[in-house]
PDB file of C-alpha atoms in Angstrom:
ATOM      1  CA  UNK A  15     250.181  20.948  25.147  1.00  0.00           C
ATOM      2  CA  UNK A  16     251.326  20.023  28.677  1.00  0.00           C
ATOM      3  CA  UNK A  17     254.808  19.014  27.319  1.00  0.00           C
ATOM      4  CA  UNK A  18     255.676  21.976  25.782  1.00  0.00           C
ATOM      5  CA  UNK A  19     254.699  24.144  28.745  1.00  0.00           C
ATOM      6  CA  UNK A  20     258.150  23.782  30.285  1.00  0.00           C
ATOM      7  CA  UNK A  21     260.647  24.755  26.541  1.00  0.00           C
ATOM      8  CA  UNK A  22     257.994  27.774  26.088  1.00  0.00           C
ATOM      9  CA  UNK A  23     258.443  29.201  29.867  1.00  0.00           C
ATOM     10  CA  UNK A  24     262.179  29.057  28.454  1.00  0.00           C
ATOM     11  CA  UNK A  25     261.465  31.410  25.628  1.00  0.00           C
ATOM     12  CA  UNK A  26     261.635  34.595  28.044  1.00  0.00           C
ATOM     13  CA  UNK A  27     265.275  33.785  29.399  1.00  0.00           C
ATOM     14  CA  UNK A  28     266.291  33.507  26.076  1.00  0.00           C
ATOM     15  CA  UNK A  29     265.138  36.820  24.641  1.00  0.00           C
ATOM     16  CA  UNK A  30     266.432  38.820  27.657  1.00  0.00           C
ATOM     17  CA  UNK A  31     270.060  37.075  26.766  1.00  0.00           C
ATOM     18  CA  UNK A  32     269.994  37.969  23.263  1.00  0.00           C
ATOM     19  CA  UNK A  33     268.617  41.424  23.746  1.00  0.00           C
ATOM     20  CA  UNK A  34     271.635  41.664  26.516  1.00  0.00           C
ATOM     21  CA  UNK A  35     273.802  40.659  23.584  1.00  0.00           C
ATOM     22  CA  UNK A  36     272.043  42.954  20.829  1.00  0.00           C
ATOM     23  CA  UNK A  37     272.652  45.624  23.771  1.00  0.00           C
ATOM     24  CA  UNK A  38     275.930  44.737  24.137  1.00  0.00           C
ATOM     25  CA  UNK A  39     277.398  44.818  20.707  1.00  0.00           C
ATOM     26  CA  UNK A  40     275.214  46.979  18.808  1.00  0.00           C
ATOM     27  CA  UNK A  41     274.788  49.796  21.121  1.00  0.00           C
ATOM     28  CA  UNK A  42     277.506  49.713  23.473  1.00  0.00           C
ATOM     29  CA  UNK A  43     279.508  48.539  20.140  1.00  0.00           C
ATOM     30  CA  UNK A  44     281.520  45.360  22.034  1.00  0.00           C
ATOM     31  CA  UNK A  45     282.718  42.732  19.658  1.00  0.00           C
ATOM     32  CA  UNK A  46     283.838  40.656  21.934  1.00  0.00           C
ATOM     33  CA  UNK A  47     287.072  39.189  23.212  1.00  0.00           C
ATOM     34  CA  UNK A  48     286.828  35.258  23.284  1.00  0.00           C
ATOM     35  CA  UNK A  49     286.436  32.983  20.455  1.00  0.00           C
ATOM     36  CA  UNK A  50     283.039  31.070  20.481  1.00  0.00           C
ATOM     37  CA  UNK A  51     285.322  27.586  19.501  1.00  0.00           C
ATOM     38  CA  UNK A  52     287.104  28.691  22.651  1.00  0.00           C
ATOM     39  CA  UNK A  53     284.037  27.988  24.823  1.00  0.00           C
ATOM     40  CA  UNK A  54     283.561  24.797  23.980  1.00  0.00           C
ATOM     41  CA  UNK A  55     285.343  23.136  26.833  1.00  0.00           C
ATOM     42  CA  UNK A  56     283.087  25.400  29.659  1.00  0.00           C
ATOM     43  CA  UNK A  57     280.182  23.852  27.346  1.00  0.00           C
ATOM     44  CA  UNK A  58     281.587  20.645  28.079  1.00  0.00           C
ATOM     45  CA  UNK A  59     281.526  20.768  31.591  1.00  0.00           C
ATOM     46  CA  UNK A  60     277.791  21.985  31.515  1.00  0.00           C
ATOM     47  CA  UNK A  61     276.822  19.498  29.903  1.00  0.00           C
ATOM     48  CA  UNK A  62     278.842  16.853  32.414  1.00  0.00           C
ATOM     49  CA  UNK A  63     276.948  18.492  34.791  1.00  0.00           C
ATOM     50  CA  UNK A  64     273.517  18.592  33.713  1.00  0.00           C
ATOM     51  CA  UNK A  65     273.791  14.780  32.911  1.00  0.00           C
ATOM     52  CA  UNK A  66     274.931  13.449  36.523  1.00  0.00           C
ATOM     53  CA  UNK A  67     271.990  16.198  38.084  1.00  0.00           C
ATOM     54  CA  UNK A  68     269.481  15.023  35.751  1.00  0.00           C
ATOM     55  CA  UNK A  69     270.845  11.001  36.139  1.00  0.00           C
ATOM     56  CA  UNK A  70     270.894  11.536  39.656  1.00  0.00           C
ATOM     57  CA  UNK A  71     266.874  13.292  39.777  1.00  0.00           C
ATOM     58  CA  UNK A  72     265.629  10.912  37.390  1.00  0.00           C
ATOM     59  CA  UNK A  73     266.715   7.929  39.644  1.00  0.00           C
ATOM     60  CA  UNK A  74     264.305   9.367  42.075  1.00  0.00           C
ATOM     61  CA  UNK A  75     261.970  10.071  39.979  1.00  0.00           C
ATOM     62  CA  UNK A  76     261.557   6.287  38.532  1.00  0.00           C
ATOM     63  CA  UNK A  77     260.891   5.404  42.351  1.00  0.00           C
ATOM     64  CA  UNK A  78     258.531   7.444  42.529  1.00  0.00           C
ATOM     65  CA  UNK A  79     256.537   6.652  39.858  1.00  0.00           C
ATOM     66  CA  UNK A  80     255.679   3.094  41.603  1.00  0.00           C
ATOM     67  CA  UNK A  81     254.147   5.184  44.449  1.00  0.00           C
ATOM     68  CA  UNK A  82     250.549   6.039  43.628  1.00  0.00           C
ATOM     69  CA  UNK A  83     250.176   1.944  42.300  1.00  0.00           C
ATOM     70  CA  UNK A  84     251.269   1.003  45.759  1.00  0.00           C
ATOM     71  CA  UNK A  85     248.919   3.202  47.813  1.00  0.00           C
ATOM     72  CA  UNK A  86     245.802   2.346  45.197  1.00  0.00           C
ATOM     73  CA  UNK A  87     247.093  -1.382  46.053  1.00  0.00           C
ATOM     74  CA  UNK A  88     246.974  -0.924  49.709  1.00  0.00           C
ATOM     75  CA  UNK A  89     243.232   0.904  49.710  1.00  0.00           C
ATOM     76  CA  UNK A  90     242.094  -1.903  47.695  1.00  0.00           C
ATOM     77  CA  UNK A  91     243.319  -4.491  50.044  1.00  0.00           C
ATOM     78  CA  UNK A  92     241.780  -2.597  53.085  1.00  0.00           C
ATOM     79  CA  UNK A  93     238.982  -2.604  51.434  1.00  0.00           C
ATOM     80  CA  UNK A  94     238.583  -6.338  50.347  1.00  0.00           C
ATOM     81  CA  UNK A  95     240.180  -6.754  54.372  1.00  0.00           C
ATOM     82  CA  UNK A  96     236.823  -4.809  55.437  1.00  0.00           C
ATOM     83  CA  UNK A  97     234.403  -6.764  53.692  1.00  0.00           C
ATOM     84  CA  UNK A  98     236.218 -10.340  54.531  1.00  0.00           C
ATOM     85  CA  UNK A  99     235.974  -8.977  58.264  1.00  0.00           C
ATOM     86  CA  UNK A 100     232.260  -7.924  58.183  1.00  0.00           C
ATOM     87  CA  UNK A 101     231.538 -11.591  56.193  1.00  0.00           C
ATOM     88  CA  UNK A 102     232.799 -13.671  59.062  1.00  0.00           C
ATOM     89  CA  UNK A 103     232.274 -11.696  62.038  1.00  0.00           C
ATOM     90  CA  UNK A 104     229.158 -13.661  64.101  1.00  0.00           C
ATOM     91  CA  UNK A 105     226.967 -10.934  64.492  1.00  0.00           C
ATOM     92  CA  UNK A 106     225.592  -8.796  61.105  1.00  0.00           C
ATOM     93  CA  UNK A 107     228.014  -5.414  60.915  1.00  0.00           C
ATOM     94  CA  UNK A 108     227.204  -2.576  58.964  1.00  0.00           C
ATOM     95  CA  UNK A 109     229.991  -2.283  56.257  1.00  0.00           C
ATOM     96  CA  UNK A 110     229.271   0.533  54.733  1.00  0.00           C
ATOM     97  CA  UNK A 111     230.323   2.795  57.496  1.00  0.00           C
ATOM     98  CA  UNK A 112     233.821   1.511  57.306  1.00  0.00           C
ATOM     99  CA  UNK A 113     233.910   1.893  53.938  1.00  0.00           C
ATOM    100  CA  UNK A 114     232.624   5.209  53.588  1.00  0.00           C
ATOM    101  CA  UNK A 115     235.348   6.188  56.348  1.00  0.00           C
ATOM    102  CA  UNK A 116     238.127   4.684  53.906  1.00  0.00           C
ATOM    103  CA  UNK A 117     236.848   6.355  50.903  1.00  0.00           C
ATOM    104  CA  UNK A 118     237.089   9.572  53.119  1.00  0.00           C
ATOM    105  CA  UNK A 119     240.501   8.894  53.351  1.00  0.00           C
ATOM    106  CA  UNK A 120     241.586   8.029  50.577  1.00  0.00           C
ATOM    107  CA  UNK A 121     239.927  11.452  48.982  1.00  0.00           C
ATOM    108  CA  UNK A 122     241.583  13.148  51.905  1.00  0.00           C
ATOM    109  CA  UNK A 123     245.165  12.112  50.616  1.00  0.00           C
ATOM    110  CA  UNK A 124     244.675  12.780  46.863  1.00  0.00           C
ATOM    111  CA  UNK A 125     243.539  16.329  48.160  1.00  0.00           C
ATOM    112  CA  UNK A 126     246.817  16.927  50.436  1.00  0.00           C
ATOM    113  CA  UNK A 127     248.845  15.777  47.035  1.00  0.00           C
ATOM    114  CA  UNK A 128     246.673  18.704  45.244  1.00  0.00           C
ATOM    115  CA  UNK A 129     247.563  21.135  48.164  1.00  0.00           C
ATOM    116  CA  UNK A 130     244.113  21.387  49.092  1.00  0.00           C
ATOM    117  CA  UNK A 131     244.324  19.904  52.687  1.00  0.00           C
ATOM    118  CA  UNK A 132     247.341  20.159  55.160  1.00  0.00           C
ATOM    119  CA  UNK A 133     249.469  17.003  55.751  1.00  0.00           C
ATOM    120  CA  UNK A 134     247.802  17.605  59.612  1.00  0.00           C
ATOM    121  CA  UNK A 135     244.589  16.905  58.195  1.00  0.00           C
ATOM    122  CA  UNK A 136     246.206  13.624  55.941  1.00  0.00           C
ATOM    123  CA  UNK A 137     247.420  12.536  59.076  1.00  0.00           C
ATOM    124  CA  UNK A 138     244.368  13.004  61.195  1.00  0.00           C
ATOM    125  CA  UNK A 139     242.266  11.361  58.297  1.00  0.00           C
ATOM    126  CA  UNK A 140     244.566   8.182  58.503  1.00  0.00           C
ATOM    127  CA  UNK A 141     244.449   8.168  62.180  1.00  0.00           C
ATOM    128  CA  UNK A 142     240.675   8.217  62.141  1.00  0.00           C
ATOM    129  CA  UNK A 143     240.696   5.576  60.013  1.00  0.00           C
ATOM    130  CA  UNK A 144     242.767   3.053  62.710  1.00  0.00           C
ATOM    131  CA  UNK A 145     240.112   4.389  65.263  1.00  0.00           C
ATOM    132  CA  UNK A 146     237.336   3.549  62.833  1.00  0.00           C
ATOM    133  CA  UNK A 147     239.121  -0.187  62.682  1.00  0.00           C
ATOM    134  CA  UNK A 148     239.451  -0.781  66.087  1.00  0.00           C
ATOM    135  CA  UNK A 149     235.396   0.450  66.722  1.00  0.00           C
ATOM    136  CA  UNK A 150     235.309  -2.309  63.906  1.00  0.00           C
ATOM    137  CA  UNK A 151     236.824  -5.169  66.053  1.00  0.00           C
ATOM    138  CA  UNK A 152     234.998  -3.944  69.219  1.00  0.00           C
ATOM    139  CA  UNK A 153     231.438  -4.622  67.088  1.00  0.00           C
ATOM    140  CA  UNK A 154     232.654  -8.384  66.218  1.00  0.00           C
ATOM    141  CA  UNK A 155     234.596  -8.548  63.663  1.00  0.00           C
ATOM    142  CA  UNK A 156     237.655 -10.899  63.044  1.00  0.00           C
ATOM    143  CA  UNK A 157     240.811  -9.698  65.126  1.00  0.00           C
ATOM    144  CA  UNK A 158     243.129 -10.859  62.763  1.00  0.00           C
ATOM    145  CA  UNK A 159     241.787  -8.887  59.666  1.00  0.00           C
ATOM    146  CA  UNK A 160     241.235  -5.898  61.777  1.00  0.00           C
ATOM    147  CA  UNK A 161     245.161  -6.269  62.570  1.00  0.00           C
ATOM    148  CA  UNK A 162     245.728  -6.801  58.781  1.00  0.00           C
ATOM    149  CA  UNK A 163     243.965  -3.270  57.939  1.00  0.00           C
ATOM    150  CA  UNK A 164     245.699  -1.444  60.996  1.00  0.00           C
ATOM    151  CA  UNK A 165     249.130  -3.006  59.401  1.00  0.00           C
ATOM    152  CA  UNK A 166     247.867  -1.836  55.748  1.00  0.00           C
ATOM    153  CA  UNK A 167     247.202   1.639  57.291  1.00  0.00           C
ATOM    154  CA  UNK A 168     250.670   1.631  58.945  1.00  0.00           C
ATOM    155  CA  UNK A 169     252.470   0.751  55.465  1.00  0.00           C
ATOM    156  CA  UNK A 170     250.251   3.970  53.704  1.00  0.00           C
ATOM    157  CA  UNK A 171     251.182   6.429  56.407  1.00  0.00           C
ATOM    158  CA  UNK A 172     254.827   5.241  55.418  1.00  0.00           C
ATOM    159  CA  UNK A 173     254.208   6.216  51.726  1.00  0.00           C
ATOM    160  CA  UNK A 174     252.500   9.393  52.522  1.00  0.00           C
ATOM    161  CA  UNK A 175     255.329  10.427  54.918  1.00  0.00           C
ATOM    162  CA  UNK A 176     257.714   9.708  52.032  1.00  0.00           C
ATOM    163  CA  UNK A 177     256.017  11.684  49.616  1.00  0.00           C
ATOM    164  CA  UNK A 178     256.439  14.881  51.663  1.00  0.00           C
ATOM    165  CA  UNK A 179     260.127  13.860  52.074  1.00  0.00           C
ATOM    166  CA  UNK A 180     260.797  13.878  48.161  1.00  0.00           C
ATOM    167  CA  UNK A 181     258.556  17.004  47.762  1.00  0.00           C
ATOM    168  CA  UNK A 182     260.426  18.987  50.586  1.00  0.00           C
ATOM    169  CA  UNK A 183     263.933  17.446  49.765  1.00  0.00           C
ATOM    170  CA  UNK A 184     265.435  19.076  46.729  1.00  0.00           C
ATOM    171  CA  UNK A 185     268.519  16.934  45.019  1.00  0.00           C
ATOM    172  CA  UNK A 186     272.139  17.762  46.001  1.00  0.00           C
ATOM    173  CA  UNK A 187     271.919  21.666  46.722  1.00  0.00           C
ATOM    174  CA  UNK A 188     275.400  21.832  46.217  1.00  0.00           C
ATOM    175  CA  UNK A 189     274.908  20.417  42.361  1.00  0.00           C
ATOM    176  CA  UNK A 190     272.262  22.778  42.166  1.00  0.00           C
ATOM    177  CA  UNK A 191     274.693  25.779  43.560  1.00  0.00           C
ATOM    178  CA  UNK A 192     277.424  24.905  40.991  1.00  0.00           C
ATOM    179  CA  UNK A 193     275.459  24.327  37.754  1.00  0.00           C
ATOM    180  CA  UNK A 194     273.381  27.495  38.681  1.00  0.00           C
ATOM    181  CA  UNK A 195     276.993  29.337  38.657  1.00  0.00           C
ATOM    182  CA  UNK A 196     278.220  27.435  35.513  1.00  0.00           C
ATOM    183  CA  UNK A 197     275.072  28.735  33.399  1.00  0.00           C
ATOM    184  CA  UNK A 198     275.684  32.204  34.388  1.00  0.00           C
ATOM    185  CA  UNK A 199     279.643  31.875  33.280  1.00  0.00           C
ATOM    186  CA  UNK A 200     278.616  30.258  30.196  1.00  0.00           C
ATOM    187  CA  UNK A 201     276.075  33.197  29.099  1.00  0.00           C
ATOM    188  CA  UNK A 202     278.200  35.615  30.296  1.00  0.00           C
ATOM    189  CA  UNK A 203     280.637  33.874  27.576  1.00  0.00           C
ATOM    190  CA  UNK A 204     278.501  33.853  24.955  1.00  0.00           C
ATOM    191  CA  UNK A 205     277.944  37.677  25.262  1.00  0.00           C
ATOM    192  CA  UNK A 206     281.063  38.608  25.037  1.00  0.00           C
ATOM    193  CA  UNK A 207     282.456  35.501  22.194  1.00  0.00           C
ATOM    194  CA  UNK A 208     283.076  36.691  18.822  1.00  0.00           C
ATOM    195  CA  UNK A 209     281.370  34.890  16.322  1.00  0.00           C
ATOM    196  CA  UNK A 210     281.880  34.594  12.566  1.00  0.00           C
ATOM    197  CA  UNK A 211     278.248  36.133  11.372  1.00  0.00           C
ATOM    198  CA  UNK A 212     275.471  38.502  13.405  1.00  0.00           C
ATOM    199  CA  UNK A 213     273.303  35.394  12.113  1.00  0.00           C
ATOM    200  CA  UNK A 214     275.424  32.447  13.606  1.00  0.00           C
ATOM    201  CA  UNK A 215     275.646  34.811  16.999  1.00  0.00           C
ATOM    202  CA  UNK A 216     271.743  35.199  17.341  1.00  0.00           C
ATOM    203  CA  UNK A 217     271.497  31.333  16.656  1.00  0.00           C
ATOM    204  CA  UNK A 218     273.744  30.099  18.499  1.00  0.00           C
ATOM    205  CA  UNK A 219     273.197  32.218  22.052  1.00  0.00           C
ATOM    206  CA  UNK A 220     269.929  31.667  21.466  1.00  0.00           C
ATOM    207  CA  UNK A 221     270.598  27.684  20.460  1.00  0.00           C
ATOM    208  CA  UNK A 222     272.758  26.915  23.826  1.00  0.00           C
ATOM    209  CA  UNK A 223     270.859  29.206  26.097  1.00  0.00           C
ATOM    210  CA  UNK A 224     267.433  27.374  25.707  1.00  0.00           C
ATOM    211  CA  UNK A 225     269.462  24.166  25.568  1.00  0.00           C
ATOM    212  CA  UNK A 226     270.422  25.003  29.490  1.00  0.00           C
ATOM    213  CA  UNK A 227     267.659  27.042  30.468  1.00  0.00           C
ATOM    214  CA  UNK A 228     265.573  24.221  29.740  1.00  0.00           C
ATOM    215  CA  UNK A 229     267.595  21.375  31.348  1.00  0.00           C
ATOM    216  CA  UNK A 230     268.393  23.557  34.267  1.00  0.00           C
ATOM    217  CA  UNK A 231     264.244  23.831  34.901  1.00  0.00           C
ATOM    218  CA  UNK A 232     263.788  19.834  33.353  1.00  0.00           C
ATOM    219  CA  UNK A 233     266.385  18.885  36.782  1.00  0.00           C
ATOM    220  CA  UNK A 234     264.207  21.334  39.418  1.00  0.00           C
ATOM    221  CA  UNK A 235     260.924  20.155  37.408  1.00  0.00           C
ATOM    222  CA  UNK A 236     261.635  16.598  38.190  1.00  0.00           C
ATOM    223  CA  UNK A 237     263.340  16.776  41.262  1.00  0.00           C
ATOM    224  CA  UNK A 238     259.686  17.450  42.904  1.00  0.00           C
ATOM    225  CA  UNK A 239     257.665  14.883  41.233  1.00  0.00           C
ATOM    226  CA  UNK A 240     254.331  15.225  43.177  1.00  0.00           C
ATOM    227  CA  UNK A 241     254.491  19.237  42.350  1.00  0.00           C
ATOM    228  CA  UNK A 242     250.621  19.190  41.724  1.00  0.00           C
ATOM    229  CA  UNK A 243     248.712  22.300  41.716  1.00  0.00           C
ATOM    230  CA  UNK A 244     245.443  23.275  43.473  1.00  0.00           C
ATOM    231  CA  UNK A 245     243.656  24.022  40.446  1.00  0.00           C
ATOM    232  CA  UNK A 246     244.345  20.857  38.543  1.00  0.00           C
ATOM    233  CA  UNK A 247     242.148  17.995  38.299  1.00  0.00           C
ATOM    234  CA  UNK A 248     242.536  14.474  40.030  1.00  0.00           C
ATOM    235  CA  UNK A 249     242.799  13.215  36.383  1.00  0.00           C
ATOM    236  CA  UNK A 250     245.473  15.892  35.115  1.00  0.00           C
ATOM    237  CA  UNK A 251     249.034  16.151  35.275  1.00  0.00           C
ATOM    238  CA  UNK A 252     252.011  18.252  34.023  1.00  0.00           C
ATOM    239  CA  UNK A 253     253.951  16.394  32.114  1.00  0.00           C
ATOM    240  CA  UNK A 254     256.818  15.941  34.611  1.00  0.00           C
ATOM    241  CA  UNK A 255     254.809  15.223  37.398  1.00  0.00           C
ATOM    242  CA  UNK A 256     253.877  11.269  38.362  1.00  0.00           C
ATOM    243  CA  UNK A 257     250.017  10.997  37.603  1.00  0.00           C
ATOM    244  CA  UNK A 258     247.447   9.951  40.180  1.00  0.00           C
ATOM    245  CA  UNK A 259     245.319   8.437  38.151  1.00  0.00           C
ATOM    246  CA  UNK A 260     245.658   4.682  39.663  1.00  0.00           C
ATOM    247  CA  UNK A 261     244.478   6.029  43.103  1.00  0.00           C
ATOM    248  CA  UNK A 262     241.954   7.882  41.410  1.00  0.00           C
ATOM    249  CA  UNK A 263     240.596   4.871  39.049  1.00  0.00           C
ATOM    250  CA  UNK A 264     240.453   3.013  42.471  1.00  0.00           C
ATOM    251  CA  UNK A 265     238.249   5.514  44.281  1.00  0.00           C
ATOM    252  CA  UNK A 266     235.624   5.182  41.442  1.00  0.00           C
ATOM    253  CA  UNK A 267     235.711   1.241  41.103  1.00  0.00           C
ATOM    254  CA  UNK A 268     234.905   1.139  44.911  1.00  0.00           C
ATOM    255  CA  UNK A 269     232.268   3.781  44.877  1.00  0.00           C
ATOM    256  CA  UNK A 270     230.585   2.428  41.937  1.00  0.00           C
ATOM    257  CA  UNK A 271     230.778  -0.982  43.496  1.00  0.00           C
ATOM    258  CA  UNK A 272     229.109   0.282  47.128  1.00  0.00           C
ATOM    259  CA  UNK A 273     226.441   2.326  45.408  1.00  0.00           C
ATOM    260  CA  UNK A 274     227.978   5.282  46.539  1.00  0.00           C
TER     261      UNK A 274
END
């Protein structure tokens, strides 16, 4: 169902442009001054458009698809880091403290992407983390691997402060300003085309305006790829958003493998 939530959210847009037209020519009686085959080269350029705004979005959005595998990576490695640490340190740590404090975290950031915590609070989780790390080395364990986690945290605060740079940066506002002005010409257009039938003018207004309606929300859909909502699950995602499931899958393989 989740991939035809964005083409039926279109369906409103286009019955308030045909009823426009239906107001248009049947009550106020207009029949219209431009040929529809005349339109075809404004179509054109819509189309043009929409294809280097979507290119352009969906070049971001393959990047960031390779995101939540790389942060699920990194928490894994911590954690293996954390257990290597507490194996060869020369007096007996408790582990489980350390790792509870990374699972904390790592719940902490899939909450922040669900717009349930603050980025404050992901930020403050992650730095509580280092501190955690560096009580770590203070109890015995190996300086090196503590420096290898502290480095591992470093390259997830990276990814988390890049994920609130996509989400906050919208693509080419310009592109956006334009194409948002070349829809409005091109309905305005049909409205006042003449067409050869009532039937083929119902069709085809109602044909091209879904066809940009939809690729107009499609570009602004997918230009925000970690767009999750507060009341989804961990496990669900809209169709145009990346899913979280590999950070997710990670948190229960280390839980189930602590006890926890």
């Amino acid at each position: 169902m989740a991939k035809w939530k964005l083409l039926l959210s279109c369906i409103p847009y286009v019955l308030v442009v045909a009823g426009l037209d239906y107001f248009v020519s049947e009550v106020i009686g207009f029949s219209g001054i431009v040929e529809f085959a005349d339109v075809a080269l404004v179509l054109t350029g819509g189309i043009f458009l929409i294809g280097f705004m979507l290119a352009g979005t969906m070049q971001d959005y393959k990047e960031s698809e390779k995101i939540p595998g790389e942060l699920a990576s990194f928490f894994e490695s911590l954690e293996e880091t954390i257990l290597q640490a507490a194996a060869s340190a020369k007096t007996p740590i408790d582990k489980k403290l350390y790792i509870q404090e990374l699972h904390h975290t790592v719940e902490t950031v899939l909450h922040w992407l669900h717009k349930r915590k603050s980025q404050e609070e992901m930020f403050a989780s992650l730095h509580a983390l280092t501190k955690k790390i560096i009580e770590f080395e203070a109890a015995g364990a190996n300086g090196g691997a503590c420096g290898k986690i502290i480095g591992d945290v470093h390259s997830i605060r990276k990814i988390v402060t890049r994920i609130g740079v996509i989400s906050r940066t919208g693509f080419l506002a310009t592109g956006y300003a334009l194409l948002e002005v070349l829809i409005f010409c091109i309905v305005c257009l049909l409205i006042i085309s003449k067409f050869k039938t009532v039937q083929a003018e119902y069709i085809l207004i109602s044909f091209v305006t879904t066809i940009y309606v939809y690729m107009y929300r499609l570009i602004k859909d997918v230009d925000d790829p970690f767009e999750y909502s507060p009341d989804e699950d961990f496990d669900e995602a809209n169709a145009t958003e990346i899913p979280l499931f590999p950070i997710r899958e990670y948190l229960i393989r280390s839980k189930a493998r602590h006890g926890q």
